[in-house]
Amino acid sequence: MVIINRITVQLFITVKTASAADVFRTLADPTRRSLFERLCREGEQTVWMLTRYAGISQPAVSKHLAVLKSAGLVRDRHAGRETHYRAEAQSLSPLVDWLSLYGAFWRERLDRLEDLLQRMD
Amino acid sequence: MVIINRITVQLFITVKTASAADVFRTLADPTRRSLFERLCREGEQTVWMLTRYAGISQPAVSKHLAVLKSAGLVRDRHAGRETHYRAEAQSLSPLVDWLSLYGAFWRERLDRLEDLLQRMD
DNA sequence: ATTAATGATAACCATGTGGCTATCTGTTAG
DNA sequence: CTAACAGATAGCCACATGGTTATCATTAAT
């Protein structure tokens, strides 16, 4: 029992991966996507830098960052009185998985079409 | 002048491709994404079939389909009194482009890291 | 010709959410 | 020790939007 519980906790920690739904919802907002893009481009940034860039109030930026964080898209690091945020490398994998899944249906359909066209020769 | 106008119109028609922003916004809604996924999986469907599947009212489905259409994700075909919708094959390319763009930053960063690690040897 | 069915539109409502200001906590500077 | 600063939280508000029902237009069926 104890071991099982320990394993469960372990899974909870490691499988923090967000779903494609979370990623879609989170990146749908232009401001939030812009913040994420900047973090991807420029690397680690403080909240203050991001606030200057985004052109909205600091609390708004903090809220967006919290949403991004809860979707696993960014990670924060506290240093003194400032917080540094950076994009999480593997966070877009749910999106890649989703795309490859539904891209696969088209591929399949294109293959069928190609097959059909070849039979018509 | 006339020729220029003609060219402009031509561009307007062909460059109907949606932006990544449109695609994100459109696919953020779970119901809409579910409809799109079904169209990808099952191929062409009538509004009535989609309504039965989605479990919401027919007008709601029509509205979602209109949004999907305006984002270029689906295409409609009228046959008698029913309308058939199907997923548009190339419609997710803005998403792929966006992903490859911001995936590229990570790749670049990983390359830099790898480079750095090699220099440390 | 009348009725039924399919889907789009209109009008409306409830809810979610992105923005703001004000405030609180914790950290650095003077 | 006090002031300034970085950031998060709370509370509020305006607006967007996803859902509903009612209705309209068009096409098929009886």
Short mmCIF file of C-alpha atoms (C1' of nucleotides) in Angstrom, two decimals:
data_model
loop_
_atom_site.label_atom_id
_atom_site.label_comp_id
_atom_site.label_asym_id
_atom_site.label_seq_id
_atom_site.Cartn_x
_atom_site.Cartn_y
_atom_site.Cartn_z
CA MET A 1 0.00 0.00 0.00
CA VAL A 2 2.67 2.43 0.96
CA ILE A 3 4.67 1.63 -2.13
CA ILE A 4 1.64 2.03 -4.33
CA ASN A 5 0.96 5.40 -2.79
CA ARG A 6 4.52 6.47 -3.35
CA ILE A 7 4.33 5.49 -6.99
CA THR A 8 1.08 7.39 -7.37
CA VAL A 9 2.63 10.54 -5.96
CA GLN A 10 5.61 10.12 -8.23
CA LEU A 11 3.35 9.91 -11.23
CA PHE A 12 1.47 12.99 -10.16
CA ILE A 13 4.68 14.93 -10.07
CA THR A 14 6.18 13.75 -13.32
CA VAL A 15 3.00 13.56 -15.39
CA LYS A 16 2.33 17.26 -14.99
CA THR A 17 2.17 17.34 -18.80
CA ALA A 18 -0.73 19.42 -19.99
CA SER A 19 -3.32 18.18 -22.46
CA ALA A 20 -3.73 19.53 -25.97
CA ALA A 21 -6.91 21.18 -24.73
CA ASP A 22 -4.98 23.14 -22.11
CA VAL A 23 -2.39 24.22 -24.62
CA PHE A 24 -5.01 25.35 -27.14
CA ARG A 25 -6.97 27.24 -24.52
CA THR A 26 -3.87 28.90 -23.13
CA LEU A 27 -2.33 29.94 -26.43
CA ALA A 28 -5.63 31.18 -27.84
CA ASP A 29 -5.21 34.54 -26.16
CA PRO A 30 -3.01 36.85 -28.29
CA THR A 31 -1.33 38.54 -25.35
CA ARG A 32 -0.50 35.25 -23.71
CA ARG A 33 0.77 33.78 -26.96
CA SER A 34 2.87 36.88 -27.50
CA LEU A 35 4.42 36.50 -24.05
CA PHE A 36 5.17 32.86 -24.71
CA GLU A 37 6.68 33.64 -28.10
CA ARG A 38 8.91 36.27 -26.54
CA LEU A 39 10.06 33.81 -23.90
CA CYS A 40 10.87 31.35 -26.67
CA ARG A 41 12.80 33.94 -28.66
CA GLU A 42 14.58 35.85 -25.93
CA GLY A 43 14.95 33.21 -23.27
CA GLU A 44 14.53 33.91 -19.58
CA GLN A 45 12.84 37.18 -18.69
CA THR A 46 11.72 38.92 -15.52
CA VAL A 47 8.12 39.94 -14.99
CA TRP A 48 9.19 43.55 -15.20
CA MET A 49 10.78 43.10 -18.64
CA LEU A 50 7.73 41.25 -19.87
CA THR A 51 5.47 43.98 -18.53
CA ARG A 52 7.36 46.68 -20.40
CA TYR A 53 7.14 44.58 -23.54
CA ALA A 54 3.49 43.63 -23.31
CA GLY A 55 2.16 47.13 -22.78
CA ILE A 56 -0.37 46.08 -20.17
CA SER A 57 -0.36 46.34 -16.40
CA GLN A 58 1.93 44.20 -14.28
CA PRO A 59 -0.90 42.30 -12.58
CA ALA A 60 -2.28 41.37 -15.98
CA VAL A 61 1.12 40.00 -16.97
CA SER A 62 1.38 38.05 -13.72
CA LYS A 63 -2.03 36.53 -14.33
CA HIS A 64 -1.10 35.50 -17.87
CA LEU A 65 2.12 33.98 -16.63
CA ALA A 66 0.21 32.04 -14.01
CA VAL A 67 -2.05 30.62 -16.70
CA LEU A 68 0.92 29.75 -18.89
CA LYS A 69 2.56 28.09 -15.92
CA SER A 70 -0.50 26.04 -15.01
CA ALA A 71 -0.56 24.78 -18.59
CA GLY A 72 3.07 23.75 -18.23
CA LEU A 73 4.19 26.16 -20.94
CA VAL A 74 6.53 28.19 -18.74
CA ARG A 75 8.52 27.68 -15.59
CA ASP A 76 9.48 30.29 -12.99
CA ARG A 77 12.63 30.82 -10.98
CA HIS A 78 12.80 33.13 -7.97
CA ALA A 79 15.94 35.21 -7.49
CA GLY A 80 15.74 37.74 -4.72
CA ARG A 81 12.77 39.97 -5.25
CA GLU A 82 12.42 39.22 -8.92
CA THR A 83 10.93 36.22 -10.69
CA HIS A 84 12.39 34.91 -13.90
CA TYR A 85 10.20 33.06 -16.38
CA ARG A 86 11.29 30.84 -19.22
CA ALA A 87 9.53 28.74 -21.83
CA GLU A 88 9.36 25.06 -21.09
CA ALA A 89 11.01 23.13 -23.89
CA GLN A 90 8.75 20.10 -24.15
CA SER A 91 5.53 21.91 -23.39
CA LEU A 92 4.27 22.03 -26.95
CA SER A 93 4.47 18.30 -27.44
CA PRO A 94 0.74 17.81 -26.82
CA LEU A 95 0.16 20.14 -29.74
CA VAL A 96 2.61 18.24 -31.91
CA ASP A 97 0.92 14.98 -30.95
CA TRP A 98 -2.50 16.41 -31.78
CA LEU A 99 -1.27 17.70 -35.12
CA SER A 100 0.39 14.47 -36.08
CA LEU A 101 -2.77 12.61 -35.15
CA TYR A 102 -5.08 14.66 -37.33
CA GLY A 103 -2.48 15.16 -39.97
CA ALA A 104 -2.40 11.37 -40.13
CA PHE A 105 -6.03 11.24 -41.18
CA TRP A 106 -5.30 13.47 -44.10
CA ARG A 107 -2.25 11.50 -45.01
CA GLU A 108 -4.36 8.36 -44.94
CA ARG A 109 -7.02 10.03 -47.03
CA LEU A 110 -4.48 11.33 -49.52
CA ASP A 111 -3.04 7.84 -49.77
CA ARG A 112 -6.49 6.44 -50.46
CA LEU A 113 -7.01 9.10 -53.12
CA GLU A 114 -3.66 8.37 -54.67
CA ASP A 115 -4.51 4.69 -54.62
CA LEU A 116 -7.82 5.41 -56.30
CA LEU A 117 -6.20 7.54 -58.97
CA GLN A 118 -3.68 4.82 -59.70
CA ARG A 119 -6.46 2.29 -60.14
CA MET A 120 -8.14 4.60 -62.60
CA ASP A 121 -5.13 4.45 -64.90
CA MET B 1 -4.78 50.15 -62.93
CA VAL B 2 -7.28 47.60 -64.06
CA ILE B 3 -4.67 44.91 -64.17
CA ILE B 4 -3.44 45.84 -60.74
CA ASN B 5 -6.97 45.62 -59.42
CA ARG B 6 -7.43 42.26 -61.03
CA ILE B 7 -4.26 40.99 -59.42
CA THR B 8 -5.35 42.32 -56.07
CA VAL B 9 -8.67 40.51 -56.29
CA GLN B 10 -6.92 37.34 -57.31
CA LEU B 11 -4.70 37.55 -54.27
CA PHE B 12 -7.67 38.14 -52.02
CA ILE B 13 -9.24 34.96 -53.25
CA THR B 14 -6.23 32.69 -53.10
CA VAL B 15 -4.68 34.04 -49.90
CA LYS B 16 -7.73 33.14 -47.88
CA THR B 17 -5.35 31.16 -45.65
CA ALA B 18 -6.04 31.84 -42.00
CA SER B 19 -3.40 33.01 -39.57
CA ALA B 20 -2.10 30.96 -36.68
CA ALA B 21 -4.02 33.32 -34.43
CA ASP B 22 -7.29 32.41 -36.15
CA VAL B 23 -6.57 28.71 -35.89
CA PHE B 24 -5.66 28.93 -32.21
CA ARG B 25 -8.73 30.98 -31.39
CA THR B 26 -11.01 28.68 -33.34
CA LEU B 27 -9.69 25.40 -32.00
CA ALA B 28 -9.54 26.63 -28.41
CA ASP B 29 -13.20 25.81 -27.89
CA PRO B 30 -13.64 22.11 -26.99
CA THR B 31 -16.92 21.68 -28.85
CA ARG B 32 -15.53 23.25 -31.98
CA ARG B 33 -12.35 21.22 -31.79
CA SER B 34 -14.42 18.08 -31.30
CA LEU B 35 -16.45 18.87 -34.41
CA PHE B 36 -13.31 19.46 -36.41
CA GLU B 37 -11.74 16.25 -35.15
CA ARG B 38 -14.82 14.31 -36.12
CA LEU B 39 -14.76 15.82 -39.59
CA CYS B 40 -11.12 14.79 -39.87
CA ARG B 41 -11.85 11.25 -38.73
CA GLU B 42 -15.16 10.54 -40.41
CA GLY B 43 -14.90 12.73 -43.48
CA GLU B 44 -17.84 14.67 -44.86
CA GLN B 45 -20.82 15.05 -42.54
CA THR B 46 -24.16 16.83 -42.67
CA VAL B 47 -25.13 19.38 -40.06
CA TRP B 48 -27.77 17.01 -38.80
CA MET B 49 -25.25 14.21 -38.19
CA LEU B 50 -22.92 16.61 -36.45
CA THR B 51 -25.77 17.88 -34.28
CA ARG B 52 -26.65 14.39 -33.13
CA TYR B 53 -22.99 13.79 -32.33
CA ALA B 54 -22.27 17.05 -30.53
CA GLY B 55 -25.19 16.87 -28.13
CA ILE B 56 -26.01 20.56 -28.42
CA SER B 57 -28.69 22.39 -30.37
CA GLN B 58 -28.54 22.61 -34.15
CA PRO B 59 -28.13 26.42 -34.21
CA ALA B 60 -25.14 26.09 -31.90
CA VAL B 61 -23.60 23.59 -34.30
CA SER B 62 -24.27 25.87 -37.25
CA LYS B 63 -22.60 28.74 -35.44
CA HIS B 64 -19.53 26.65 -34.64
CA LEU B 65 -19.32 25.48 -38.24
CA ALA B 66 -19.51 29.08 -39.41
CA VAL B 67 -16.57 29.96 -37.17
CA LEU B 68 -14.60 26.94 -38.37
CA LYS B 69 -15.36 27.94 -41.94
CA SER B 70 -14.29 31.55 -41.47
CA ALA B 71 -10.99 30.24 -40.10
CA GLY B 72 -10.61 28.14 -43.23
CA LEU B 73 -10.69 24.90 -41.26
CA VAL B 74 -13.75 23.47 -42.97
CA ARG B 75 -15.51 23.80 -46.29
CA ASP B 76 -19.23 23.37 -46.99
CA ARG B 77 -21.07 21.83 -49.90
CA HIS B 78 -24.79 22.30 -50.47
CA ALA B 79 -26.78 19.33 -51.74
CA GLY B 80 -30.49 19.82 -51.82
CA ARG B 81 -31.71 20.92 -48.45
CA GLU B 82 -28.74 19.60 -46.57
CA THR B 83 -25.26 21.03 -46.16
CA HIS B 84 -22.22 18.80 -46.04
CA TYR B 85 -19.13 19.94 -44.19
CA ARG B 86 -15.64 18.54 -44.49
CA ALA B 87 -12.27 19.38 -42.97
CA GLU B 88 -9.98 21.41 -45.17
CA ALA B 89 -6.76 19.52 -45.75
CA GLN B 90 -4.19 22.31 -45.62
CA SER B 91 -5.94 24.35 -42.97
CA LEU B 92 -3.65 23.40 -40.12
CA SER B 93 -0.52 24.52 -41.90
CA PRO B 94 -0.42 27.85 -40.03
CA LEU B 95 -0.25 25.82 -36.85
CA VAL B 96 2.51 23.64 -38.24
CA ASP B 97 4.41 26.74 -39.33
CA TRP B 98 4.01 28.32 -35.92
CA LEU B 99 5.16 25.15 -34.19
CA SER B 100 8.17 24.72 -36.42
CA LEU B 101 9.07 28.36 -35.85
CA TYR B 102 9.04 28.18 -32.07
CA GLY B 103 10.30 24.65 -32.05
CA ALA B 104 13.20 26.04 -34.01
CA PHE B 105 14.16 28.35 -31.16
CA TRP B 106 14.41 25.41 -28.84
CA ARG B 107 16.33 23.44 -31.37
CA GLU B 108 18.69 26.36 -31.77
CA ARG B 109 19.04 26.68 -28.02
CA LEU B 110 19.66 22.96 -27.67
CA ASP B 111 22.27 23.18 -30.39
CA ARG B 112 23.96 26.04 -28.57
CA LEU B 113 23.89 24.01 -25.39
CA GLU B 114 25.31 21.01 -27.15
CA ASP B 115 27.97 23.22 -28.67
CA LEU B 116 28.80 24.61 -25.27
CA LEU B 117 29.01 21.18 -23.74
CA GLN B 118 31.35 20.03 -26.50
CA ARG B 119 33.62 23.01 -25.90
CA MET B 120 33.75 22.12 -22.22
CA ASP B 121 35.25 18.75 -23.05
"C1'" DA C 1 -50.75 22.32 -52.30
"C1'" DT C 2 -49.64 21.31 -47.84
"C1'" DT C 3 -46.60 19.47 -44.55
"C1'" DA C 4 -42.25 18.06 -42.87
"C1'" DA C 5 -37.41 18.43 -42.67
"C1'" DT C 6 -32.82 20.73 -42.97
"C1'" DG C 7 -30.10 24.39 -41.80
"C1'" DA C 8 -29.19 29.38 -41.16
"C1'" DT C 9 -30.25 33.65 -38.70
"C1'" DA C 10 -32.03 36.63 -34.89
"C1'" DA C 11 -32.59 37.79 -30.32
"C1'" DC C 12 -31.47 36.90 -25.88
"C1'" DC C 13 -29.01 35.31 -21.59
"C1'" DA C 14 -25.42 33.52 -18.50
"C1'" DT C 15 -20.88 32.88 -17.86
"C1'" DG C 16 -15.91 33.28 -18.46
"C1'" DT C 17 -12.25 36.11 -18.73
"C1'" DG C 18 -8.94 39.81 -19.79
"C1'" DG C 19 -8.21 44.24 -18.33
"C1'" DC C 20 -7.86 47.66 -14.54
"C1'" DT C 21 -6.77 49.72 -9.62
"C1'" DA C 22 -5.73 48.84 -4.94
"C1'" DT C 23 -3.31 46.34 -1.79
"C1'" DC C 24 -0.28 42.87 0.31
"C1'" DT C 25 4.21 40.33 0.86
"C1'" DG C 26 8.83 39.97 0.57
"C1'" DT C 27 13.43 41.92 -0.83
"C1'" DT C 28 16.89 45.43 -1.69
"C1'" DA C 29 18.70 50.12 -1.00
"C1'" DG C 30 19.62 54.30 1.61
"C1'" DC D 1 14.75 51.40 10.30
"C1'" DT D 2 12.48 53.24 6.58
"C1'" DA D 3 11.67 53.81 1.74
"C1'" DA D 4 11.47 51.92 -2.71
"C1'" DC D 5 10.79 48.14 -5.63
"C1'" DA D 6 9.29 43.49 -7.74
"C1'" DG D 7 5.71 40.59 -8.00
"C1'" DA D 8 1.39 38.25 -6.60
"C1'" DT D 9 -3.38 38.51 -5.07
"C1'" DA D 10 -8.08 40.50 -4.48
"C1'" DG D 11 -11.87 42.76 -6.10
"C1'" DC D 12 -14.15 44.82 -9.71
"C1'" DC D 13 -16.00 45.71 -14.45
"C1'" DA D 14 -16.77 45.48 -19.45
"C1'" DC D 15 -17.02 42.65 -23.10
"C1'" DA D 16 -16.81 38.41 -25.85
"C1'" DT D 17 -18.92 34.32 -26.61
"C1'" DG D 18 -21.18 29.79 -26.25
"C1'" DG D 19 -25.53 28.23 -25.21
"C1'" DT D 20 -30.61 28.53 -25.65
"C1'" DT D 21 -35.47 29.21 -28.14
"C1'" DA D 22 -38.01 31.23 -31.93
"C1'" DT D 23 -38.29 32.01 -36.61
"C1'" DC D 24 -37.21 32.15 -41.69
"C1'" DA D 25 -35.86 30.16 -46.26
"C1'" DT D 26 -35.40 26.40 -48.99
"C1'" DT D 27 -36.08 21.74 -50.46
"C1'" DA D 28 -38.26 17.13 -50.19
"C1'" DA D 29 -42.23 14.28 -49.35
"C1'" DT D 30 -47.25 13.17 -49.12
#
